[in-house]
XYZ file of C-alpha atoms in Angstrom:
555
model
C 23.455 -37.115 5.560
C 20.429 -38.675 7.251
C 17.070 -36.989 6.616
C 13.711 -37.682 8.304
C 11.151 -39.124 5.906
C 8.030 -39.451 8.078
C 6.439 -42.706 9.145
C 9.153 -44.796 7.568
C 11.625 -43.723 10.224
C 15.035 -42.655 8.877
C 16.764 -43.470 5.645
C 20.236 -42.806 4.345
C 20.517 -39.981 1.813
C 22.834 -40.446 -1.158
C 23.927 -36.844 -1.520
C 22.454 -34.239 -3.880
C 19.009 -34.915 -5.394
C 18.857 -36.705 -8.713
C 16.427 -34.074 -10.001
C 14.995 -30.802 -8.856
C 11.794 -28.976 -9.704
C 11.054 -25.276 -9.868
C 10.201 -23.712 -6.503
C 9.916 -20.020 -7.332
C 11.482 -16.835 -8.672
C 13.643 -14.145 -7.083
C 11.937 -10.833 -6.215
C 14.499 -8.848 -4.243
C 17.146 -9.062 -1.546
C 16.551 -7.847 1.988
C 18.743 -8.109 5.089
C 21.083 -10.507 3.313
C 18.348 -12.959 2.275
C 16.500 -13.585 -0.990
C 12.754 -12.915 -1.068
C 11.031 -15.147 -3.628
C 7.584 -15.760 -5.056
C 6.537 -19.404 -5.140
C 5.564 -20.932 -8.475
C 4.998 -24.363 -6.935
C 1.572 -25.470 -5.663
C 3.218 -27.227 -2.724
C 4.833 -25.861 0.425
C 8.571 -26.313 1.048
C 9.992 -27.697 4.289
C 11.737 -25.181 6.472
C 15.503 -25.431 5.985
C 14.943 -27.312 2.713
C 18.002 -26.877 0.446
C 17.450 -24.619 -2.570
C 19.368 -25.154 -5.837
C 19.921 -23.607 -9.206
C 18.810 -25.632 -12.223
C 20.610 -28.930 -13.090
C 23.419 -28.231 -15.527
C 26.290 -30.676 -14.968
C 26.163 -34.480 -14.918
C 28.785 -36.691 -13.214
C 29.335 -40.448 -13.007
C 29.132 -41.828 -9.478
C 29.451 -45.330 -8.060
C 26.908 -46.302 -5.396
C 26.698 -49.851 -3.981
C 28.682 -51.254 -6.895
C 26.468 -49.563 -9.503
C 27.391 -46.738 -11.879
C 24.920 -43.857 -11.730
C 24.657 -40.617 -13.666
C 23.841 -37.870 -11.181
C 23.699 -34.090 -11.375
C 26.294 -32.116 -9.514
C 24.107 -30.020 -7.264
C 25.313 -27.407 -4.840
C 22.741 -25.814 -2.580
C 22.780 -22.010 -2.662
C 20.844 -21.734 0.596
C 17.921 -22.992 2.658
C 14.288 -21.986 3.058
C 14.132 -19.618 6.011
C 10.640 -18.107 6.104
C 7.294 -18.694 4.407
C 4.668 -15.978 4.132
C 1.728 -14.727 2.127
C -1.854 -15.884 1.591
C -2.739 -19.507 0.936
C -3.270 -18.818 -2.754
C 0.014 -16.898 -3.237
C 2.983 -18.115 -1.209
C 6.250 -16.229 -0.778
C 9.408 -17.556 0.861
C 12.870 -16.359 1.803
C 16.187 -18.105 1.264
C 19.028 -17.824 3.734
C 22.099 -18.076 1.475
C 24.994 -20.450 2.050
C 28.382 -19.011 2.880
C 29.845 -17.361 -0.197
C 26.449 -16.728 -1.833
C 25.463 -13.041 -2.047
C 21.717 -12.301 -2.104
C 22.123 -9.146 -4.209
C 23.886 -11.080 -6.982
C 20.531 -12.399 -8.249
C 18.153 -10.456 -10.478
C 14.385 -10.352 -10.580
C 12.966 -13.438 -12.277
C 15.894 -15.767 -11.532
C 14.536 -19.241 -10.842
C 15.262 -21.441 -7.849
C 14.711 -25.202 -7.515
C 14.041 -27.752 -4.801
C 14.049 -31.521 -4.429
C 10.622 -33.054 -4.838
C 10.803 -34.863 -1.497
C 11.239 -31.521 0.296
C 7.662 -30.423 -0.456
C 4.312 -30.948 1.219
C 0.864 -30.533 -0.332
C -0.982 -27.360 0.682
C -3.896 -29.457 1.943
C -1.741 -30.607 4.855
C -1.924 -27.095 6.280
C -5.679 -26.614 6.083
C -8.074 -27.480 8.903
C -9.988 -30.686 8.384
C -13.775 -30.329 7.966
C -15.745 -30.914 11.123
C -17.754 -34.171 11.219
C -21.534 -33.745 11.025
C -23.337 -33.423 14.369
C -23.721 -36.792 16.082
C -21.093 -38.508 13.965
C -18.772 -40.852 15.828
C -15.217 -39.665 16.229
C -12.738 -41.860 14.355
C -10.821 -44.238 16.567
C -7.099 -43.916 16.846
C -5.132 -46.932 15.618
C -4.101 -49.396 18.297
C -0.595 -48.770 19.523
C -0.455 -45.199 18.287
C 2.576 -43.468 19.689
C 2.406 -40.207 21.577
C 3.903 -36.881 20.564
C 7.399 -36.078 21.645
C 8.266 -38.968 23.962
C 5.113 -41.033 23.295
C 2.315 -41.761 25.754
C 4.647 -43.131 28.387
C 6.318 -39.706 28.703
C 3.090 -37.716 28.702
C 3.299 -36.583 25.057
C 0.238 -35.728 22.987
C -0.847 -38.474 20.594
C 0.099 -37.794 16.987
C -2.844 -36.856 14.852
C -4.869 -35.647 17.840
C -7.073 -32.805 16.618
C -8.056 -31.212 19.918
C -8.168 -27.454 19.597
C -5.891 -25.403 21.831
C -6.638 -21.744 22.537
C -3.742 -19.494 23.446
C -4.146 -15.730 23.782
C -7.404 -15.754 21.870
C -6.014 -17.670 18.883
C -7.243 -21.132 17.956
C -4.383 -23.502 17.102
C -5.248 -26.362 14.745
C -2.597 -29.114 14.614
C -1.551 -29.958 11.071
C -1.903 -33.414 9.520
C -0.210 -36.470 11.005
C 2.536 -36.665 8.372
C 3.694 -33.164 9.288
C 3.889 -34.070 12.949
C 6.356 -36.865 12.080
C 8.846 -34.528 10.447
C 11.175 -33.307 13.149
C 14.784 -32.338 13.441
C 16.883 -29.644 11.814
C 15.402 -30.147 8.356
C 11.850 -29.273 9.369
C 10.242 -27.190 12.081
C 6.834 -28.497 13.170
C 4.288 -25.722 12.775
C 0.601 -25.088 13.151
C -1.859 -23.282 10.938
C -3.398 -20.416 12.924
C -6.859 -18.892 12.514
C -8.645 -16.276 14.642
C -10.878 -17.982 17.203
C -14.310 -18.662 15.771
C -13.423 -17.667 12.204
C -14.220 -19.648 9.090
C -11.319 -20.415 6.776
C -11.181 -18.228 3.676
C -8.523 -19.079 1.083
C -8.262 -15.416 0.092
C -7.557 -14.261 3.662
C -3.975 -12.962 3.942
C -1.873 -14.832 6.482
C 1.786 -14.534 7.367
C 4.598 -16.424 9.057
C 7.977 -15.752 10.605
C 9.580 -19.108 11.455
C 6.023 -20.386 12.069
C 4.390 -21.403 8.818
C 1.262 -19.318 8.122
C 1.080 -18.005 11.684
C -1.314 -15.079 11.493
C 0.502 -11.982 12.659
C -1.170 -8.696 13.512
C -1.071 -6.220 10.600
C 1.730 -3.725 10.936
C 3.548 -0.954 9.087
C 7.047 -1.854 7.954
C 9.088 1.306 7.412
C 12.183 1.569 5.239
C 15.014 3.421 7.012
C 16.325 4.732 3.701
C 13.131 6.533 2.748
C 10.813 6.713 5.756
C 11.690 9.524 8.159
C 8.228 10.805 9.002
C 7.915 13.384 11.752
C 4.171 12.894 12.195
C 1.961 9.860 13.031
C 2.303 6.912 10.632
C -0.729 4.769 11.491
C -3.954 5.398 9.596
C -7.327 5.471 11.376
C -8.642 3.543 8.373
C -8.184 -0.037 9.547
C -8.885 -1.588 6.168
C -6.136 -3.796 4.804
C -3.608 -1.906 2.703
C -3.566 1.286 4.755
C -0.507 2.324 6.808
C -0.364 0.380 10.044
C -2.817 -2.238 8.758
C -0.873 -4.010 6.018
C -0.492 -7.764 5.684
C 2.767 -9.589 5.067
C 1.818 -10.003 1.412
C 1.113 -6.272 1.056
C 4.420 -5.435 2.732
C 6.156 -7.771 0.285
C 4.513 -5.936 -2.608
C 5.702 -2.592 -1.221
C 9.259 -3.961 -1.261
C 8.789 -5.384 -4.738
C 7.371 -2.140 -6.149
C 10.092 -0.011 -4.568
C 12.832 -2.367 -5.777
C 11.533 -2.394 -9.340
C 11.242 1.406 -9.338
C 14.806 1.739 -8.057
C 15.963 -0.520 -10.883
C 14.040 1.700 -13.304
C 16.125 4.646 -12.096
C 13.690 6.222 -9.601
C 15.196 7.812 -6.513
C 12.478 10.100 -5.189
C 9.021 9.667 -3.637
C 9.689 6.024 -2.735
C 8.530 6.289 0.861
C 6.162 3.617 2.175
C 3.045 5.802 2.374
C 3.430 6.764 -1.274
C 4.080 3.184 -2.355
C 0.933 2.052 -0.540
C -1.221 4.755 -2.137
C -0.132 3.800 -5.637
C -0.635 0.113 -4.811
C -4.126 0.728 -3.411
C -4.999 2.744 -6.496
C -4.224 -0.316 -8.632
C -5.609 -3.010 -6.302
C -2.074 -4.046 -5.261
C -1.171 -5.058 -8.801
C 2.571 -4.339 -8.671
C 3.080 -3.998 -12.421
C 0.062 -1.710 -12.856
C 1.236 0.369 -9.873
C 4.731 0.563 -11.336
C 3.369 1.845 -14.650
C 1.203 4.388 -12.853
C 4.168 5.646 -10.823
C 6.500 5.873 -13.833
C 3.824 7.712 -15.833
C 3.467 10.098 -12.899
C 7.209 10.727 -12.749
C 7.306 11.483 -16.472
C 4.360 13.876 -16.121
C 6.024 15.628 -13.156
C 9.097 16.334 -15.257
C 7.055 17.878 -18.066
C 4.067 19.658 -16.525
C 4.559 23.400 -16.125
C 8.292 23.099 -16.728
C 8.566 20.547 -13.915
C 6.265 20.272 -10.890
C 9.071 20.826 -8.392
C 10.055 24.083 -10.098
C 6.426 25.118 -10.584
C 5.374 24.842 -6.939
C 8.326 26.988 -5.858
C 7.786 29.736 -8.407
C 4.088 29.842 -9.338
C 2.364 33.147 -8.520
C -1.400 33.114 -9.053
C -1.715 36.887 -8.908
C -5.017 36.853 -10.815
C -6.599 34.740 -8.082
C -8.985 37.421 -6.684
C -10.430 38.075 -10.152
C -10.690 34.360 -11.017
C -12.428 33.623 -7.703
C -15.308 35.873 -8.712
C -16.190 33.117 -11.157
C -14.735 30.004 -9.588
C -13.733 29.982 -5.878
C -11.558 26.986 -4.893
C -10.142 26.997 -1.388
C -9.257 25.091 1.801
C -11.039 25.977 5.021
C -10.331 24.328 8.399
C -10.988 20.623 9.061
C -13.837 18.110 9.402
C -14.653 16.120 12.564
C -11.941 13.581 11.640
C -9.285 16.299 11.400
C -8.976 16.252 7.594
C -8.641 19.441 5.508
C -11.936 20.695 4.085
C -11.751 21.694 0.420
C -14.511 23.796 -1.152
C -15.404 24.451 -4.782
C -18.233 26.767 -5.831
C -19.208 26.267 -9.450
C -22.416 28.294 -9.647
C -20.819 31.380 -11.186
C -18.262 29.624 -13.355
C -17.835 31.229 -16.751
C -14.785 29.872 -18.496
C -15.032 32.357 -21.346
C -14.855 35.245 -18.882
C -12.201 33.503 -16.789
C -9.943 32.925 -19.750
C -9.876 36.667 -20.416
C -8.247 36.968 -16.993
C -6.147 33.806 -16.974
C -5.564 30.731 -19.138
C -6.694 27.125 -18.918
C -3.053 26.153 -18.447
C -2.573 28.458 -15.449
C -5.835 27.290 -13.916
C -4.565 23.702 -13.949
C -1.123 24.801 -12.765
C -2.744 26.426 -9.730
C -4.617 23.190 -9.112
C -1.367 21.162 -9.165
C 0.352 23.580 -6.790
C -2.522 23.185 -4.346
C -2.189 19.400 -4.607
C 1.471 19.726 -3.641
C 0.643 21.994 -0.704
C -1.942 19.570 0.599
C 0.752 16.911 0.890
C 3.072 19.402 2.562
C 2.271 21.219 4.820
C -1.517 20.673 5.159
C -1.863 16.913 5.762
C 1.221 16.570 8.006
C -0.024 19.454 10.181
C -3.487 17.886 10.412
C -1.922 14.518 11.313
C 0.102 16.067 14.122
C -2.965 17.774 15.577
C -5.168 14.678 15.230
C -2.514 12.313 16.583
C -3.060 9.895 13.695
C -2.072 9.706 10.043
C -4.434 11.623 7.760
C -3.994 11.110 4.011
C -7.275 12.391 2.584
C -9.487 15.487 2.416
C -13.182 16.197 2.838
C -14.549 18.053 -0.191
C -17.642 20.206 -0.682
C -18.707 20.820 -4.261
C -21.375 23.510 -4.394
C -23.482 23.426 -7.552
C -25.852 26.227 -6.563
C -26.589 28.239 -9.690
C -25.264 25.622 -12.116
C -27.816 25.226 -14.912
C -27.924 22.888 -17.841
C -26.631 25.686 -20.077
C -23.352 25.954 -18.155
C -23.049 22.269 -17.305
C -20.973 21.311 -20.329
C -18.139 23.776 -19.767
C -18.199 23.013 -16.034
C -17.800 19.282 -16.527
C -15.302 19.633 -19.357
C -12.999 21.343 -16.886
C -13.783 18.874 -14.098
C -12.901 16.014 -16.436
C -9.425 17.465 -17.074
C -8.868 18.143 -13.386
C -10.084 14.654 -12.497
C -7.575 13.066 -14.862
C -4.709 14.841 -13.063
C -6.060 13.859 -9.658
C -6.659 10.185 -10.363
C -3.539 9.567 -12.423
C -0.953 11.558 -10.463
C -2.369 12.137 -6.960
C -4.159 8.889 -6.077
C -5.981 8.000 -2.877
C -6.571 11.548 -1.632
C -10.381 11.571 -1.504
C -11.917 10.952 1.910
C -15.471 12.213 1.443
C -17.194 14.374 -1.160
C -20.446 16.211 -0.585
C -22.160 17.541 -3.719
C -24.622 20.139 -2.434
C -27.345 22.121 -4.171
C -27.428 19.445 -6.869
C -29.778 20.873 -9.543
C -32.638 19.189 -11.310
C -31.350 16.801 -13.950
C -28.036 16.388 -12.150
C -28.349 12.604 -12.147
C -27.861 12.622 -15.916
C -24.771 14.798 -15.647
C -23.506 12.745 -12.715
C -23.672 9.624 -14.859
C -21.275 11.349 -17.238
C -18.911 12.524 -14.493
C -18.734 9.050 -12.939
C -17.031 7.869 -16.102
C -13.936 9.767 -14.974
C -13.850 8.144 -11.560
C -12.788 4.866 -10.012
C -15.664 2.861 -8.449
C -14.025 3.147 -5.026
C -14.050 6.922 -5.445
C -17.703 6.910 -6.447
C -18.586 5.095 -3.205
C -17.200 8.054 -1.217
C -19.440 10.621 -2.901
C -22.686 11.915 -1.355
C -24.992 13.765 -3.754
C -27.343 16.074 -1.846
C -29.930 18.625 -2.881
C -30.762 21.852 -1.106
C -31.549 20.046 2.155
C -27.956 19.056 2.762
C -27.133 20.833 6.018
C -27.960 18.076 8.523
C -25.738 15.503 6.792
C -22.966 18.001 6.076
C -22.914 19.327 9.656
C -22.648 15.778 10.978
C -19.247 15.596 9.252
C -18.002 19.196 9.533
C -18.448 21.312 12.703
C -20.418 24.523 12.099
C -17.587 26.678 13.436
C -15.360 25.292 10.662
C -17.849 26.072 7.878
C -18.452 29.377 6.077
C -21.911 30.864 6.682
C -22.793 30.062 3.069
C -23.032 26.397 4.106
C -24.900 26.953 7.372
C -21.743 27.439 9.397
C -20.719 30.241 11.718
C -17.325 31.210 10.274
C -16.843 34.690 8.826
C -13.152 35.094 8.049
C -11.948 38.698 7.687
C -11.483 39.407 4.003
C -13.536 36.345 3.005
C -13.257 32.653 3.868
C -12.063 31.839 0.352
C -8.865 33.865 0.895
C -8.105 33.124 4.569
C -6.896 29.493 4.316
C -7.460 28.747 8.046
C -6.404 25.381 9.496
C -3.695 23.580 11.517
C -1.241 24.283 8.698
C -1.363 27.935 9.835
C -0.599 27.035 13.445
C 3.092 27.014 14.367
C 2.332 24.306 16.933
C 1.571 21.810 14.165
C 3.188 23.005 10.975
C 6.783 22.928 9.769
C 8.471 24.408 6.692
C 7.404 22.542 3.562
C 9.979 21.004 1.258
C 9.119 23.496 -1.478
C 9.799 26.442 0.861
C 13.462 25.488 1.095
C 15.977 26.419 -1.609
C 16.282 23.683 -4.214
C 20.005 23.266 -3.551
C 19.313 22.642 0.168
C 17.570 19.363 -0.582
C 19.688 16.231 -0.416
C 18.445 13.390 -2.585
C 20.447 10.568 -1.094
C 18.569 10.222 2.174
C 21.309 11.982 4.202
C 20.825 15.004 6.423
C 20.133 18.394 4.915
C 22.972 20.664 5.875
C 21.819 23.260 8.360
C 18.312 21.807 8.619
C 16.579 20.611 11.746
C 17.224 16.911 12.320
C 13.532 16.098 12.173
C 13.335 17.613 8.717
C 16.567 16.078 7.486
C 15.100 13.678 5.016
C 12.337 15.792 3.567
C 13.307 16.965 0.126
C 13.399 14.501 -2.674
C 12.219 11.656 -0.486
C 9.736 14.059 1.077
C 9.644 11.781 4.056
C 9.042 14.159 6.890
C 5.961 15.251 5.039
C 5.179 12.348 2.820
C 7.250 14.061 0.603
C 6.959 15.631 -2.655
C 5.224 12.386 -2.964
C 3.710 11.294 -6.170
C 0.979 11.125 -3.692
C 0.976 14.619 -2.445
C -2.271 16.314 -2.910
C -5.727 16.752 -1.724
C -8.794 14.880 -2.697
C -10.422 17.506 -4.773
C -13.272 15.596 -6.211
C -14.324 14.732 -8.667
C -10.994 16.379 -9.400
C -9.679 15.239 -6.015
C -10.209 11.503 -6.449
């Protein structure tokens, strides 16, 4: 085989490489290819052969000399390269007879050393200082494809091309020399006018590090949403705005959870929420998810059984001390959740109910936020809504009652943050009493810093800021609104989830034996709802993510 070697022209290859070095480790298989994480600081050529580690030595005769060489058989070739500059991923297209699913996570792959290029070759060269002379091209420099005489661009020319608003920076000269089936010439792409940042995620599909627009990659096995799937939050990591690296981590997390025996709540929205909650640390997200699954099996005899059977018949009496309810939506279309803690008296409450039932009611409400509340709000808003807007009213809370109030909030917060992550949109603490800052310092210890940044602590003059977020007609009169629900706003539960135009039967409203766990249709169910159930996909499903952002409990 003849392989291109750059400026030296062509040179005869003597078969398999004499030695190989580690290129990366196997993550998972997808569409018949192996997705791998690079452990090598260099970048592989496209179509570079990939091997398993040297194991067998044979005696060969080359040009009259006896040579010991490894018997190497390529298992495939590099097909795609993706990820950020500081964490490269690549895919391997297997050779005939090699099955991608036959490998397990952590298996190592190897490459010949001459099939690698230093990362620096793919970075833009620094601009010369103003007024500096441009370096002269060497005499007799050949053109691009076809040379100067055929109108080709001179190799090494660094003129910037702009196509469709993207600045294309030609890579170093050595890369431009590598042509043919063993290497596809590529360019490193940056948004026009941007400064290079090594932490900026970039992606490639056949074009090395070609920045693609963020997108949402759905999994046909788990993702059967019947409401919008793109988040209005355009920050990286949110549905519809994920990078190639984040998509790869979704696949990795889901694959590792499947290997751990998980079958439910593996839809993409749920995976992303657990990943965001742990800063896209796959192993930390995996632990969080597995801990959540274990808790769901144990709490209240099993969360799935609890939400179907729980009857909070003491609710009217408990609400005299501690009203907790959902009431319409904010200006962004999210459910508004209200807690009034001024009259809370746990000693009196626990003569009516128990601490256990109070938390069980809280968990059932979390489940109902995920289905049907948030899906109904998403349908009405025309965009994916995953969070709630919370009002925590502290009017009447004194220092004497503060301890029992915040003891309960701490327990509720632990459930919210550990088992229902990424549900807090905004939190308004109103009627904050004197000395609240001291108590708030204590409460913040239960919360993630990202959650804390979403919290607005207001005193008695809160109405202007609150009404800027929540229309007056959607607020009870207690908060300066105009709503007076018959029978009391705390018992009415108004919102899109009560409108047949936007809501659909929740997974927990169907008989348990009507839910199919394998991702197939539910017998007798509407096609749009076919994959709800254990995957909870038509309503983000029974997700380990299903719940509101009761905060601090809803964090």
